[in-house]
Coordinates of C-alpha atoms in Angstrom, one line a residue:
M1 CA 0.1 0.1 -0.1
A2 CA 1.3 3.3 -1.0
G3 CA 1.9 6.2 1.6
P4 CA -1.1 8.6 2.1
V5 CA -1.6 11.7 0.2
W6 CA -1.4 14.6 2.8
R7 CA -3.9 17.5 2.6
C8 CA -3.8 20.5 5.2
Q9 CA -6.9 22.5 4.7
R10 CA -8.7 25.3 6.5
F11 CA -12.1 24.4 7.8
D12 CA -14.0 26.2 5.0
D13 CA -12.0 24.3 2.4
L14 CA -12.8 20.9 3.9
G15 CA -16.2 20.6 2.2
V16 CA -19.0 18.7 3.4
R17 CA -17.4 15.2 2.6
G18 CA -14.2 16.3 4.3
L19 CA -15.8 17.4 7.4
Y20 CA -18.0 14.4 7.5
R21 CA -14.9 12.1 7.1
A22 CA -13.1 13.9 10.0
L23 CA -15.9 14.1 12.5
R24 CA -16.8 10.3 11.7
L25 CA -13.3 9.2 12.3
R26 CA -12.9 11.3 15.6
A27 CA -16.2 9.7 16.8
E28 CA -15.1 6.2 15.8
V29 CA -11.8 6.4 17.7
F30 CA -12.4 8.7 20.8
V31 CA -16.2 8.1 21.5
I32 CA -16.8 4.5 20.3
E33 CA -13.2 2.8 20.8
Q34 CA -12.0 4.7 23.7
R35 CA -15.4 5.5 25.3
Y36 CA -14.4 9.1 25.7
L37 CA -17.8 10.9 26.2
Y38 CA -17.3 14.6 25.3
L39 CA -18.5 17.1 22.9
D40 CA -16.1 16.7 20.0
P41 CA -17.3 19.7 17.9
D42 CA -15.8 22.2 20.6
G43 CA -16.1 25.3 18.3
L44 CA -12.3 25.2 17.6
D45 CA -12.6 23.3 14.3
E46 CA -13.7 26.4 12.3
H47 CA -10.4 28.3 13.4
A48 CA -8.2 25.3 12.6
W49 CA -6.1 23.8 9.9
H50 CA -7.3 20.0 9.4
L51 CA -4.4 17.6 8.4
Q52 CA -5.6 14.5 6.6
G53 CA -3.8 11.4 5.3
M54 CA -5.8 10.1 2.5
G55 CA -5.6 6.8 1.1
Q56 CA -7.5 3.8 -0.4
G57 CA -10.4 2.4 1.8
A58 CA -11.4 -1.2 2.0
D59 CA -14.1 -0.5 -0.6
G60 CA -11.5 0.9 -3.2
G61 CA -12.6 4.5 -2.6
E62 CA -11.0 7.3 -1.0
A63 CA -10.7 7.0 2.8
L64 CA -9.4 9.3 5.7
L65 CA -6.6 7.1 7.2
A66 CA -5.0 9.7 9.6
Y67 CA -6.0 13.1 11.1
A68 CA -4.9 15.8 13.2
R69 CA -6.2 19.3 14.0
L70 CA -3.9 22.1 14.0
L71 CA -4.9 25.3 16.1
P72 CA -3.0 28.5 15.2
P73 CA -1.2 30.4 18.1
E74 CA -3.9 33.0 18.2
I75 CA -6.3 30.7 19.6
G76 CA -4.3 29.6 22.7
G77 CA -1.1 31.5 22.7
T78 CA 0.8 28.7 21.0
A79 CA 0.2 26.3 18.0
R80 CA -1.6 23.3 19.2
I81 CA -1.8 19.8 17.6
G82 CA -4.7 17.9 18.7
R83 CA -7.3 15.2 17.7
V84 CA -4.4 12.9 16.4
I85 CA -6.0 9.9 15.0
T86 CA -4.9 6.9 12.8
A87 CA -7.9 4.8 11.6
P88 CA -8.0 1.3 13.3
A89 CA -7.9 -0.3 9.7
A90 CA -4.6 1.6 9.0
R91 CA -2.7 1.0 12.3
G92 CA 0.5 -1.0 12.7
G93 CA 2.5 0.4 9.7
G94 CA 4.1 3.5 10.9
L95 CA 1.2 5.9 9.9
G96 CA 1.1 7.5 13.4
R97 CA 4.6 8.4 13.1
A98 CA 4.2 9.8 9.7
L99 CA 1.2 11.8 10.9
M100 CA 3.1 13.5 13.6
S101 CA 6.1 14.3 11.4
Q102 CA 3.7 15.8 8.8
A103 CA 1.7 17.8 11.6
V104 CA 5.0 19.1 13.0
G105 CA 5.9 20.1 9.8
E106 CA 2.8 21.8 8.8
C107 CA 2.9 23.8 11.9
G108 CA 6.5 25.0 11.2
R109 CA 5.2 26.0 7.6
L110 CA 2.2 27.7 8.9
W111 CA 3.5 29.4 12.0
P112 CA 7.2 29.5 11.8
G113 CA 9.4 30.1 14.9
Q114 CA 6.3 29.3 17.1
P115 CA 6.6 26.5 19.9
I116 CA 4.0 23.8 19.6
E117 CA 2.0 22.2 22.4
L118 CA -0.3 19.2 22.7
G119 CA -2.3 17.4 25.3
A120 CA -1.2 13.8 25.2
Q121 CA -2.6 10.7 26.6
A122 CA -0.2 9.9 29.2
H123 CA 0.7 6.5 28.0
L124 CA 2.1 8.2 24.5
R125 CA 4.4 10.4 26.4
E126 CA 7.5 8.6 24.9
F127 CA 6.0 8.7 21.4
Y128 CA 5.6 12.4 21.5
G129 CA 8.9 12.7 23.2
S130 CA 10.5 11.2 20.0
F131 CA 9.3 14.3 18.2
G132 CA 10.9 16.7 20.7
F133 CA 7.9 17.3 22.8
T134 CA 8.7 17.5 26.5
P135 CA 6.1 17.5 29.6
V136 CA 5.1 20.8 30.9
S137 CA 2.4 19.4 33.4
E138 CA 1.9 16.6 35.7
V139 CA -0.4 13.9 34.7
Y140 CA -4.1 15.0 34.9
D141 CA -7.5 13.1 34.4
E142 CA -9.3 14.4 31.3
D143 CA -12.8 12.6 31.2
G144 CA -11.5 9.4 32.7
I145 CA -8.2 9.3 30.6
P146 CA -4.9 10.2 32.1
H147 CA -3.3 13.2 30.1
I148 CA -0.1 15.3 30.2
D149 CA 0.7 18.6 28.5
M150 CA 3.7 18.5 26.3
R151 CA 5.5 21.3 24.5
K152 CA 8.1 21.5 21.6
E153 CA 10.2 24.7 21.6
A154 CA 10.4 26.6 18.5
T155 CA 13.3 25.9 16.2
P156 CA 15.2 28.7 14.8

């Protein structure tokens, strides 16, 4: 299977199908798989860039295989990566690592010289650490799942 085609789009450029794919995958993973009950459409999507790894689905059509939401510094003071997801059917081949590399690169392109923050599920601390993120908080409970805030300092 070839690697995904990456798209990084503003909310208004996603289109109805793109938005549906993103919200469906986020619900499939966070709400159904992880039983993380929260209001996913939180009002930030329309301010974000949406990074999508597109590939061939099981039915032969185009499918969303990986996704991350990128928030600009004007929203929270620093660029922020969130809603990091690899589709269940696409796991195990390094796509999560490719997604994070792409997300960090897109943040650097969109907001050069800015630090990047994320709220990681605590068990993924080492994964995010491999991209230069370091903890900036203690572990805390977010809706029943241990999380930790992490930050990657700006590169000159």
